XYZ file of C-alpha atoms in Angstrom:
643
model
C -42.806 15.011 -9.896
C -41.915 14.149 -6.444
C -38.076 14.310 -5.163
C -37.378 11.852 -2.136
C -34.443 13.494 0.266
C -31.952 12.045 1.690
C -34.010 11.870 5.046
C -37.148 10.653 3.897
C -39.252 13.872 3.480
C -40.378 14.202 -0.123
C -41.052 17.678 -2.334
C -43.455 17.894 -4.900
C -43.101 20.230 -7.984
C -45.259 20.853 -10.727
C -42.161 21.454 -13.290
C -38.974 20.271 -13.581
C -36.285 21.986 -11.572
C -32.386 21.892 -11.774
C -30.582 20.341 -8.158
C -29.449 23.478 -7.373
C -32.761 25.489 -7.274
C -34.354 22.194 -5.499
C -31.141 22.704 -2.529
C -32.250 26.437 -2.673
C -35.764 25.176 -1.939
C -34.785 22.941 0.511
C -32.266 25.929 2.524
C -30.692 28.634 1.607
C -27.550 27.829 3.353
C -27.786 23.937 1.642
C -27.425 25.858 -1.714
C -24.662 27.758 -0.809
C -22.546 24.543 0.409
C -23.513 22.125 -2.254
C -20.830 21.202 -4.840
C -23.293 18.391 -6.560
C -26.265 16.214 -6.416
C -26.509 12.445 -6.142
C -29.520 10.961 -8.050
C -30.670 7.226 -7.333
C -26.923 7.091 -6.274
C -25.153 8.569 -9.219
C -23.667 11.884 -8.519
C -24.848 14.495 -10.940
C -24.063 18.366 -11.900
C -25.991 20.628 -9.589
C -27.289 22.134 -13.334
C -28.743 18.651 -14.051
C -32.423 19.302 -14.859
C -34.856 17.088 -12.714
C -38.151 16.163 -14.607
C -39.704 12.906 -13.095
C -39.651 11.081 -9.633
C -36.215 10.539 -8.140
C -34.531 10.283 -4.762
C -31.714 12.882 -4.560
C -29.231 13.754 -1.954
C -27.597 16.812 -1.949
C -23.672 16.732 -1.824
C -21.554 19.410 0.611
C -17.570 18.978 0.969
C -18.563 17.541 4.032
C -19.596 14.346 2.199
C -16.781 12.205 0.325
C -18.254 12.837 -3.033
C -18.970 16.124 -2.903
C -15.657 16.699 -1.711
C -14.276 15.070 -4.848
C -16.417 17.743 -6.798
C -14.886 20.434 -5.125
C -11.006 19.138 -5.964
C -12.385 18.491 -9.248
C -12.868 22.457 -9.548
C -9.978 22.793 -8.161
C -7.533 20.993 -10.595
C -9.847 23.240 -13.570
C -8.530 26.322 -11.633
C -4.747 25.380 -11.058
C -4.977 24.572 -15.177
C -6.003 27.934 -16.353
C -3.615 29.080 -13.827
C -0.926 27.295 -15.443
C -1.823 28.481 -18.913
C -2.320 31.997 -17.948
C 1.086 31.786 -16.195
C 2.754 29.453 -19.275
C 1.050 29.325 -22.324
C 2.835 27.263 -24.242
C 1.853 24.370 -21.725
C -0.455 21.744 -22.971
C -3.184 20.251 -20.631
C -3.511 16.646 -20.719
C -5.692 15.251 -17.315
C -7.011 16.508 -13.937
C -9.203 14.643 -12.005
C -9.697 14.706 -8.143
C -8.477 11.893 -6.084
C -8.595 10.362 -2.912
C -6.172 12.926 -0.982
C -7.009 16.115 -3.416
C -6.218 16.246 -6.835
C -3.709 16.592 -9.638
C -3.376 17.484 -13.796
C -0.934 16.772 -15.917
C 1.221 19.136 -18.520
C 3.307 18.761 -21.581
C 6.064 21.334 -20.114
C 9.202 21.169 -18.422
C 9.327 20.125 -14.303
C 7.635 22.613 -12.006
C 10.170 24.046 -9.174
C 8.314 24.977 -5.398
C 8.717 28.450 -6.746
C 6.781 27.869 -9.931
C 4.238 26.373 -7.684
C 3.922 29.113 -5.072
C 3.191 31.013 -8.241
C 0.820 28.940 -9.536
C -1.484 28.914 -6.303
C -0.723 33.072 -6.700
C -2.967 32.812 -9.683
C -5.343 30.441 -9.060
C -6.238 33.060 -5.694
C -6.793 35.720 -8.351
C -9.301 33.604 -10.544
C -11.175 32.572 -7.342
C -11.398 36.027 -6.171
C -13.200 36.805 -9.873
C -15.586 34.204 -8.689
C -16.087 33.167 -13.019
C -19.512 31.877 -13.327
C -18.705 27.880 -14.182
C -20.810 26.890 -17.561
C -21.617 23.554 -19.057
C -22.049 23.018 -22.791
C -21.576 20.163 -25.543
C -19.871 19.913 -29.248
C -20.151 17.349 -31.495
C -17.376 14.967 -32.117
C -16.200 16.898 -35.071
C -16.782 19.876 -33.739
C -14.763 19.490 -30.634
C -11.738 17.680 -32.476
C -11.486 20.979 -34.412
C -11.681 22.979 -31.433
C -8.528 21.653 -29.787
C -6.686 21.068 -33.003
C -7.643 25.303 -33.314
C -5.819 25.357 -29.515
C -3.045 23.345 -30.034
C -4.252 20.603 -27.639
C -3.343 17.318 -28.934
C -3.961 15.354 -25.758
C -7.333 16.713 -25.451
C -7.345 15.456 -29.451
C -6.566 11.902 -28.432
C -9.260 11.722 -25.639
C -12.039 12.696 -27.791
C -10.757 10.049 -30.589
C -10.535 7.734 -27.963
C -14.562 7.905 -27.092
C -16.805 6.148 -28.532
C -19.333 6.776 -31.096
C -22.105 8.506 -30.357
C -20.856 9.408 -27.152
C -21.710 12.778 -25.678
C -18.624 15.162 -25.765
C -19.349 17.851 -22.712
C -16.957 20.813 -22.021
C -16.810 23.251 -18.886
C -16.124 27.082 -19.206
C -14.617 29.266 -16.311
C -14.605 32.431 -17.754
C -12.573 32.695 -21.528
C -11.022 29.249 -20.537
C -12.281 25.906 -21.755
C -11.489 22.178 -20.602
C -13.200 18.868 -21.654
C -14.745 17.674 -18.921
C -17.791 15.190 -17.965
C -18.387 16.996 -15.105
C -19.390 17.575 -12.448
C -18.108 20.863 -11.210
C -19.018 23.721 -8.540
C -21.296 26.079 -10.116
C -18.307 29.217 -9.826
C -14.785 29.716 -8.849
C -15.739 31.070 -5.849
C -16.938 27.174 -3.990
C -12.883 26.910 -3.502
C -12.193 28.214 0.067
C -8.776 26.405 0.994
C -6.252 24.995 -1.139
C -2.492 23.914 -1.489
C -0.141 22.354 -3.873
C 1.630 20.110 -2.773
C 4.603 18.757 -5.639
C 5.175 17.951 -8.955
C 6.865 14.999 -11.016
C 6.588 13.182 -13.988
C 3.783 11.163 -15.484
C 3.755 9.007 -18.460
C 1.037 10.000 -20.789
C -2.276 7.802 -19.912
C 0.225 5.546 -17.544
C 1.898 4.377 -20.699
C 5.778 4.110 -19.811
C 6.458 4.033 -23.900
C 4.574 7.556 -24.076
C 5.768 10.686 -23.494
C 6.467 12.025 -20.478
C 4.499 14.662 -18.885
C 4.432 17.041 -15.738
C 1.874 16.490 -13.221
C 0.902 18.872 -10.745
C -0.468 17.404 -7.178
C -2.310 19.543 -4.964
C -5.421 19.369 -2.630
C -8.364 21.197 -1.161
C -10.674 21.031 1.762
C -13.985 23.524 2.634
C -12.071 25.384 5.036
C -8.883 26.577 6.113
C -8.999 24.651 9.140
C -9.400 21.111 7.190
C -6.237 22.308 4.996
C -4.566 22.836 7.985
C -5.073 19.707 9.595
C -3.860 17.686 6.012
C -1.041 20.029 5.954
C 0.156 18.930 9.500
C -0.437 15.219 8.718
C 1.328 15.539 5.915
C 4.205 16.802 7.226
C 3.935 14.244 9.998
C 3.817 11.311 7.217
C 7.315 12.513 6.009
C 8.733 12.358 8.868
C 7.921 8.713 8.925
C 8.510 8.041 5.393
C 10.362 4.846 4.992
C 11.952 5.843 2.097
C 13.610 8.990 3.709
C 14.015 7.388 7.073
C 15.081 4.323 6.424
C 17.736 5.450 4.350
C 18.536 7.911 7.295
C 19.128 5.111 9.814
C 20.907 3.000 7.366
C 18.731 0.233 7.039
C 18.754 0.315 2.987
C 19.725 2.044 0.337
C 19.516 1.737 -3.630
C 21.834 2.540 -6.571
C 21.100 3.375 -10.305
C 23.230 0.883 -11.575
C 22.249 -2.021 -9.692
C 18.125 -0.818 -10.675
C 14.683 0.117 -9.612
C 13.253 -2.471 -7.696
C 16.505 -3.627 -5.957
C 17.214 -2.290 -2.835
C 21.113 -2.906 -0.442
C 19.889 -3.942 2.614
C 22.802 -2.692 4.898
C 23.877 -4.151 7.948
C 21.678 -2.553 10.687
C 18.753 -3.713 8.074
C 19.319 -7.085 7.841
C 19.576 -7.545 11.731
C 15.831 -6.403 11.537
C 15.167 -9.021 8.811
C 16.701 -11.477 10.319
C 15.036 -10.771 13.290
C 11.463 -11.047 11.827
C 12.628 -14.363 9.739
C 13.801 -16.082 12.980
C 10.506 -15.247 14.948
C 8.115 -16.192 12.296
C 9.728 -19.500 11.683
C 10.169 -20.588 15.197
C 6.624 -19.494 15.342
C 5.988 -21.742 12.190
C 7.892 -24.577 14.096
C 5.608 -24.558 17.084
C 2.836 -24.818 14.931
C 3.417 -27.833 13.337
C 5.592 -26.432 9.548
C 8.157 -28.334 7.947
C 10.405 -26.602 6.558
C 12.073 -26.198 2.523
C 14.539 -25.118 0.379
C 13.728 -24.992 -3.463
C 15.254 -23.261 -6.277
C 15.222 -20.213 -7.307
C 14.202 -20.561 -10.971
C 12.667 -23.561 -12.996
C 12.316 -24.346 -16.022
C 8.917 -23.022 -18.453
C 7.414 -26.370 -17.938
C 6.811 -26.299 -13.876
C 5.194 -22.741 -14.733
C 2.975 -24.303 -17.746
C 1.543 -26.586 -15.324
C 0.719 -24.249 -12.345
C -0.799 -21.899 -15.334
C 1.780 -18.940 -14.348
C 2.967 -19.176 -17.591
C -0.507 -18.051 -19.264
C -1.838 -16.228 -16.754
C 1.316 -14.505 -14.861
C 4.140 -14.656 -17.454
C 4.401 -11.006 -18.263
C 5.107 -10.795 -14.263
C 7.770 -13.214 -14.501
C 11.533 -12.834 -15.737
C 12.278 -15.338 -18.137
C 15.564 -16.107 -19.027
C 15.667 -17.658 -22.582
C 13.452 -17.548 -25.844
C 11.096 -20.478 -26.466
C 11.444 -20.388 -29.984
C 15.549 -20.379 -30.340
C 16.697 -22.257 -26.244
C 16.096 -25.862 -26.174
C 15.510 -24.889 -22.286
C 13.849 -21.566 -21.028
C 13.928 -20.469 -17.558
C 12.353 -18.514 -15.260
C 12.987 -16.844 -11.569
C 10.068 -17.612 -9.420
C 7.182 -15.358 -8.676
C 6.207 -18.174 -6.261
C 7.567 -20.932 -4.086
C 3.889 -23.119 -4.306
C 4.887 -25.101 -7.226
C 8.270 -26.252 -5.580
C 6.984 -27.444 -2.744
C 3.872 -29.675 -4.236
C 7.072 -31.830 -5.257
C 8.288 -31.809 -2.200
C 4.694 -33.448 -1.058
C 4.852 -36.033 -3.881
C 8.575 -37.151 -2.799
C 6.351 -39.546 -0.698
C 3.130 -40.912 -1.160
C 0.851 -39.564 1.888
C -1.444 -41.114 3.819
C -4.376 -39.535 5.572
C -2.762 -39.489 8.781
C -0.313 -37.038 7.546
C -2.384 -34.327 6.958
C -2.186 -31.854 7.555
C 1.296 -31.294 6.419
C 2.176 -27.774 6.531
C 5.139 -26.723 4.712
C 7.087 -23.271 5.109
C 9.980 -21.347 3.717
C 11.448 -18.088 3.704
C 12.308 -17.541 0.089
C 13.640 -14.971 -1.861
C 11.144 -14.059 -5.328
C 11.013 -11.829 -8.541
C 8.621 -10.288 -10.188
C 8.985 -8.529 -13.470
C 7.155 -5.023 -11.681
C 6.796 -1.587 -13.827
C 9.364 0.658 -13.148
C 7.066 3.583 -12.728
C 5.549 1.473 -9.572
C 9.567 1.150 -7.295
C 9.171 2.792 -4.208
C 11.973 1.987 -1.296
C 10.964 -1.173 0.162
C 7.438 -1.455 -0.203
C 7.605 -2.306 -3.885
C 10.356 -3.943 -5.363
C 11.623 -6.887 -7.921
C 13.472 -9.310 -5.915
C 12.024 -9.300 -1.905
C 11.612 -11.877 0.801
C 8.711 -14.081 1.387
C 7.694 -16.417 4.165
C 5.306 -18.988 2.928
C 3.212 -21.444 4.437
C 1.647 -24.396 1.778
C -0.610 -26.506 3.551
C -1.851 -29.458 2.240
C -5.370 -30.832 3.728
C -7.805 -33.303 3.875
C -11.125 -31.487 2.681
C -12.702 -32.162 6.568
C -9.348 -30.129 7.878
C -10.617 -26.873 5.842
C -12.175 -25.148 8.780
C -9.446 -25.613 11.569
C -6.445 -25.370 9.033
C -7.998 -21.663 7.493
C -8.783 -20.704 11.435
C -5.371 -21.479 12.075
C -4.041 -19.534 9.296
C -6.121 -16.328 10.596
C -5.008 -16.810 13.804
C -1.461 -17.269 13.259
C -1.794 -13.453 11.008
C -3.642 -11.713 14.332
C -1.257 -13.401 16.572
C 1.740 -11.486 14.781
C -0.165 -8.707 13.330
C -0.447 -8.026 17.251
C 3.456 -8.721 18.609
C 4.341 -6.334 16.208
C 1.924 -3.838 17.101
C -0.493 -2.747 13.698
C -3.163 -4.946 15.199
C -5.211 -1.816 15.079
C -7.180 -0.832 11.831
C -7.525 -4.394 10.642
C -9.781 -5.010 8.430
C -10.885 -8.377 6.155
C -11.717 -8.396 2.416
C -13.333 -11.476 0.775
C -11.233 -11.144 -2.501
C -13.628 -13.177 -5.250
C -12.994 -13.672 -8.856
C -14.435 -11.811 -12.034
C -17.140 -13.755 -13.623
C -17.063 -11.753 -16.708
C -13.612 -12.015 -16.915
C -13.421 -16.107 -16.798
C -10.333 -16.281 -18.851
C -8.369 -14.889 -16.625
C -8.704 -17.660 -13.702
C -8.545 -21.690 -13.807
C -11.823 -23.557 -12.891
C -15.126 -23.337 -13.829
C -18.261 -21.198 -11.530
C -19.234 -24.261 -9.695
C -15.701 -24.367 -8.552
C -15.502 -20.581 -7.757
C -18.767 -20.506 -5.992
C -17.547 -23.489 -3.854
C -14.130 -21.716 -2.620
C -15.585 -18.685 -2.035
C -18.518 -20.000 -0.044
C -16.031 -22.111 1.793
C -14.117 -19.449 2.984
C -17.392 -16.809 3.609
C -18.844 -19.502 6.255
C -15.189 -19.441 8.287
C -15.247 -15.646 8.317
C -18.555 -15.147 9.621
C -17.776 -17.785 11.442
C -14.739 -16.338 13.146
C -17.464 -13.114 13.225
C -14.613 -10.784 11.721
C -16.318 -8.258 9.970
C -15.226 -8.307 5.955
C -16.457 -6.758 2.784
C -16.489 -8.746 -0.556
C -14.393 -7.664 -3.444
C -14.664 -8.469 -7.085
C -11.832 -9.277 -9.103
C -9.605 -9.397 -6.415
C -8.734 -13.252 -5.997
C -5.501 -14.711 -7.589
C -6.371 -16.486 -11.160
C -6.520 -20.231 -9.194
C -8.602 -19.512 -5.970
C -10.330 -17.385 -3.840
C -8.572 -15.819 -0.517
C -8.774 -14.079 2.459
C -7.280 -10.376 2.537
C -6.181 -8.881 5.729
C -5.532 -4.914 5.516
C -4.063 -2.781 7.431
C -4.053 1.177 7.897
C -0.521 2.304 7.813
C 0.797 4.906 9.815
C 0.981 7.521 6.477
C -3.071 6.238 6.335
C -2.325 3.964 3.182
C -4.450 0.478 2.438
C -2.151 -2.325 2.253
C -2.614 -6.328 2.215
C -0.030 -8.136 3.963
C -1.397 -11.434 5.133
C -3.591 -13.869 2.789
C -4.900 -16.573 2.707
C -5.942 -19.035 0.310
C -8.019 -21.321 -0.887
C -7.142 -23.695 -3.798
C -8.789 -26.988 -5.059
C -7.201 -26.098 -8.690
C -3.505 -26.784 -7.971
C -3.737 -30.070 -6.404
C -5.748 -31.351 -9.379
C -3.086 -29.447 -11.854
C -0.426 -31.478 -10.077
C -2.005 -34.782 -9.318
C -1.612 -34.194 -5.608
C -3.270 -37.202 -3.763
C -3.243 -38.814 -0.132
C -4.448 -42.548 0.634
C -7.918 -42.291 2.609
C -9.109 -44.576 5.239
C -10.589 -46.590 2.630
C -6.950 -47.630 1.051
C -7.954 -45.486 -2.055
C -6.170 -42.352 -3.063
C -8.154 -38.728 -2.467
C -7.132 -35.461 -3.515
C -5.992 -32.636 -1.268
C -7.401 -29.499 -0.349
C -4.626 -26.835 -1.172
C -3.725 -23.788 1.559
C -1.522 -20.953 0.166
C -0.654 -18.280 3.355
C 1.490 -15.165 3.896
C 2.101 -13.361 7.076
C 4.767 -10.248 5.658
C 3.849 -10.381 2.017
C 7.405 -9.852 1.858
C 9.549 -9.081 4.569
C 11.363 -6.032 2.993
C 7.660 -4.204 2.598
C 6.721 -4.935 5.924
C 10.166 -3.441 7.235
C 8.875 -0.638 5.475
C 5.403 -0.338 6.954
C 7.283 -0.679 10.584
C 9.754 1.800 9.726
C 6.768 4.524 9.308
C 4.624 2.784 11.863
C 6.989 2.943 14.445
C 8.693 6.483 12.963
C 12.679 4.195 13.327
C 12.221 4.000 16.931
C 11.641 0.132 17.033
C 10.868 -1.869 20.007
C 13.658 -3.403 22.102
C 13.756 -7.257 20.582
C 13.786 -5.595 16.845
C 15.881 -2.844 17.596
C 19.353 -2.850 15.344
C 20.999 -1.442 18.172
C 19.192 -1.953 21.621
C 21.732 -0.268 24.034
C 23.984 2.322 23.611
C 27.612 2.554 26.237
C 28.314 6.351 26.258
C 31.158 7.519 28.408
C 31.403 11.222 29.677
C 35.129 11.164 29.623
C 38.355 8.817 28.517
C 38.494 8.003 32.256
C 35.534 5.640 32.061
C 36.547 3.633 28.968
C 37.370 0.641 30.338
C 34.693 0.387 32.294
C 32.240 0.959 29.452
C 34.176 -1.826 27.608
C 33.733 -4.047 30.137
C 29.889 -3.894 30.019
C 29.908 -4.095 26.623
C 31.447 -7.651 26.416
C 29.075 -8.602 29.137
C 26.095 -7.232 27.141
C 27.030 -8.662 23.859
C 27.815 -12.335 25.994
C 24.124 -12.329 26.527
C 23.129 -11.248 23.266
C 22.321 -8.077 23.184
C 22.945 -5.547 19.926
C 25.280 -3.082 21.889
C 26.703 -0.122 20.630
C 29.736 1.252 22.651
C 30.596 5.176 22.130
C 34.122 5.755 24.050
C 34.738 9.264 21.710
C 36.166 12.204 22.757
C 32.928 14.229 22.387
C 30.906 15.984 24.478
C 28.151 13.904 26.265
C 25.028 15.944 25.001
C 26.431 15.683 21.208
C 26.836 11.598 21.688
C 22.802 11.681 23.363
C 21.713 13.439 20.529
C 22.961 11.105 18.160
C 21.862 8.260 19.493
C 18.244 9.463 19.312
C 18.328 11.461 16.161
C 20.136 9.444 13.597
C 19.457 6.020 15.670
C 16.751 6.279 17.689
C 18.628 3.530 19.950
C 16.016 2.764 22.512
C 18.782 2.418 25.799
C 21.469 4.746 26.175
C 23.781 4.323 29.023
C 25.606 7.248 30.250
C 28.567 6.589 32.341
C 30.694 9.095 34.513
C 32.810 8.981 37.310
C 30.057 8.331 39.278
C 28.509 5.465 37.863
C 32.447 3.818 37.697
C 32.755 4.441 41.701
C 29.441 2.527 42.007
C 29.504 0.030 39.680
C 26.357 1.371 37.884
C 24.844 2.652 34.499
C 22.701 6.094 34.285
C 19.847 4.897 31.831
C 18.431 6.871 29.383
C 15.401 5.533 27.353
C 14.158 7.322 24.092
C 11.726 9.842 23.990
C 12.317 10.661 27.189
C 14.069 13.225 29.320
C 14.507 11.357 32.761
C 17.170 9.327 33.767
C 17.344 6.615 36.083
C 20.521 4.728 37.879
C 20.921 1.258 38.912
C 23.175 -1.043 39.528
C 25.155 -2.628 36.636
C 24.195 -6.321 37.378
C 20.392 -5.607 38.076
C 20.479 -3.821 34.425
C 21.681 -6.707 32.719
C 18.954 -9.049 33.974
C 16.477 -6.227 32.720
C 17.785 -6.204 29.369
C 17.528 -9.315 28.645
C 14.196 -9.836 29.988
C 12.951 -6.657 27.841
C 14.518 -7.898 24.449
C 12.344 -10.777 24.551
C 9.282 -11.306 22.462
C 5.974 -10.320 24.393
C 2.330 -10.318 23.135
């Protein structure tokens, strides 16, 4: 047989050989790093027996997949570490994921102590360097073995496959898991690891299931890798908009208002308000109208958009169809609302386009196992743009949609790490979407030519589209190194048939629309989030909650601070004024710590005499002093806007 490597060079064996004794062949060292084999692009077990003409590629931590072998191992040893440490815990799940790994137990919560153990252990089994075996059962035969051990989730899995279906297991030493592999060939492939937490898990997701312990902890192939994660990691906390934001006061939530539902307090809704007023004056200058629509509506507006069969279960819906004459629901969307708003008057061609906008507020009916802070909740701010087109308007209206999302993408500074995803429907999965494939294949095409056009580079992603059209994702990389869509843009020829949306053409006849659904935020609450962590609290000056700080060294100065403070709040500027009897260096840190206010002003005897301020910007240690009336024009020349 003859084995193609990854760079071209072929080997040629007379028998069949396993991957590892082919890395052997290949280098010694190669054998000693590899954690798995990919053949014709499937990663296999490095004990996978080779026996006819192939292309392989052998797999180091260095390389994503084999990496994800390696935490695979991993979560195998912190199991039987578990179980040697607590027997009476049941294993469920451990599988490696993109930042390390995790398993989950049936046993009470895990405390840091419990974990330090834990890794304790796991150092001990590595050290015995176990030889790592794979081996098969039959279906009955492995049932019995767990129901022998006591295992019931591992009983429910193997139920669960299907028939016929070959049931593999991997020993490390006297312990056993169910496993499809792949794994290191010992113990001893684990060089640097850490755990990291633990929490609850709902069995297999399921929030009507029992509740389980997970584990989370990650590896790397050395020490140093570990140590760089670890520091990031610690780094990514800091910025956590959950802890932080709460910290500066920007939100908070409470058990008995719910998951989902955050307070946005005072110094939190200046920042909302901030971004609302921008990105409609923005909307203004580009040509929006503006709306105001309801906040529910009855089943039948949803039954013709098709939310109600294809988004319902997302939806809260107030009333039962089968006993309430009328059944409402909150809106997921604002789309809907405004078509009606179009159809008030009939259109001619020489109003399109006519771009409509709104900053709403929305619901949807989200798990509870998926709240986090801001950046997923159940009610949240949207602005929306609906723009309704002639058909020859597609390609400047969707440019001008992309453009408007790099434009403030870039003011607010996460321009960098931008990346575009075609999002397409599932074709084998047709019931989930309106239209037919000639319709899909149109939209998508449609949009495809603008992005290369634009030449943004995109990928294309199946499955991805919402159920009436096609759209274009922008993602960004947050600061914590997280994925997330926040502008879209789509492309819709269903809706305006679905709601008899028409214009009068040129030749006195009517036409239908072309349909234009796009977000900037996503919703302005998550994107507060993503800034909070982007930006670690300390804001620029225009979106600042506080953008100057007054803090007086003694009583002596207080009217003097006072004074400024009217004259900085008379030209609208968020001004905090700090006339305690505290000691200056307590007041400083305050204002950075707990605030991060990006102007402090310190003012002493000195700056009184002279009619100045002492100014103090954060993150820095330097000072500067001018006078009091040159500040104020630079203040209100730095809270502005600029891109």
């Amino acid at each position: 047989m003859i084995i193609t490597l990854k760079d071209g060079s072929k080997k040629e064996y007379a028998e069949a050989k396993a991957v590892i004794d082919i890395a052997y062949d290949i280098s010694e060292g190669l054998a000693r790093a590899a954690c798995a084999g990919e053949v014709n692009g499937e990663v296999v077990d490095l004990r996978t027996v080779l026996d006819s003409d192939c292309e392989l590629n052998i797999l180091t931590a260095k390389d994503e997949k084999g990496l994800a072998v390696l935490r695979h191992t991993a979560s195998h040893v912190m199991a039987q570490a578990v179980q040697n440490l607590y027997p009476e815990a049941k294993v469920a799940i451990g599988p490696s994921i993109d930042t390390g790994f995790y398993y989950d137990f049936d046993h009470e919560p895990f405390s840091r102590e419990d974990l330090d153990a834990i890794e304790k252990e796991m150092k001990k089994i590595i050290k015995k360097g176990a030889k790592i075996e794979r081996f098969t059962k039959s279906r009955e035969d492995a049932i019995a073995y767990f129901k022998e051990k006591n295992e019931p989730y591992k009983v429910e899995l193997i139920e669960d496959l299907p028939e016929g279906e070959e049931i593999s297991f991997y020993s490390q030493g006297d312990w056993v898991d169910l496993c499809a592999g792949p794994h290191l060939m010992s113990t001893k492939g684990i060089k640097a690891f850490k755990l990291l937490s633990s929490s609850g898990a709902y069995w297999r997701g399921d929030e009507n299931k029992h509740m389980l312990t997970r584990i989370y902890g990650t590896a790397y192939a050395t020490k140093d890798e570990l140590k760089e994660h670890l520091t990031q990691l610690e780094e990514a906390k800091k910025r956590d908009h959950n802890k932080l934001g709460r910290e500066m006061k920007l939100f908070t939530t409470v058990d008995v208002i719910g998951q989902g539902l955050p307070l946005i307090m005072p110094n939190g809704v200046i920042m909302m308000q901030e971004l609302q007023r921008w990105i409609e004056d923005e909307e203004t200058k580009r040509g929006y109208v503006r709306t105001k629509t309801p906040l529910m509506a009855k089943s039948d507006l949803y039954k013709i958009s098709g939310h109600w069969d294809h988004y319902k279960d997302g939806m809260f819906v107030l009333g039962d169809e089968e006993n309430d004459k009328e059944v409402l629901a909150l809106r997921p969307m604002t789309s809907p609302f405004q078509y009606y708003c179009y159809k008030n008057t009939q259109k001619s061609y020489r109003d399109l386009p006519y771009r409509m906008s709104e900053t709403s507020t929305l619901f949807r009916n989200e798990d509870s196992g998926e709240m986090h802070g801001l950046t997923r909740v159940r009610q949240f701010t949207i602005s929306e743009g609906h723009l309704i087109i002639r058909p020859d308007q597609t390609n400047d209206e969707l440019k001008g949609c992309l453009h408007l999302a790099q434009y403030c993408l870039g003011v607010l500074g996460v321009q960098d790490d931008v990346t575009y995803r075609l999002s397409k429907w599932d074709p084998n999965n047709k019931e989930k979407y309106l239209g037919d494939d000639e319709y899909w294949e149109t939209t998508q095409d449609a949009i495809r030519n603008i992005l290369v056009d634009q030449g943004v580079p995109f990928v294309e992603a199946e499955g991805e589209a919402a159920f009436y059209g096609p759209k274009i994702d922008i993602q960004i990389k947050t600061a914590l190194n997280h994925d997330v869509t926040i502008p879209t843009c789509q492309l819709d020829f269903a809706l305006p048939e679905r709601f008899d949306l028409t214009y009068i053409g040129q030749d006195g006849e009517k036409h239908r629309p072309v349909m234009l659904h796009r977000v900037v935020f996503g919703s302005i609450e998550r994107f507060m989030g993503i800034l909070i962590e982007h930006y670690a609290g300390a804001f620029p000056i225009w979106l600042a909650p506080v953008q100057v700080s007054i803090l007086t060294i003694s009583g002596e100065q207080a009217e003097y601070a006072s004074d400024l403070f009217k004259k900085l709040q008379n030209i609208g500027i968020r001004t905090e004024l700090d006339i305690r009897d505290e000691k200056i260096g307590y007041k400083i840190r305050e204002a950075n710590a707990e605030q991060k206010i990006p102007i402090q002003l310190i003012i002493g005897k000195n700056e009184v005499a002279n009619n100045e301020v002492n100014i103090r910007r954060f993150g820095s240690q330097e000072s500067n002093t001018m006078k009091a009336e040159d500040f104020l024009k630079l203040i209100e020349e730095e809270s502005k806007i600029v891109f």
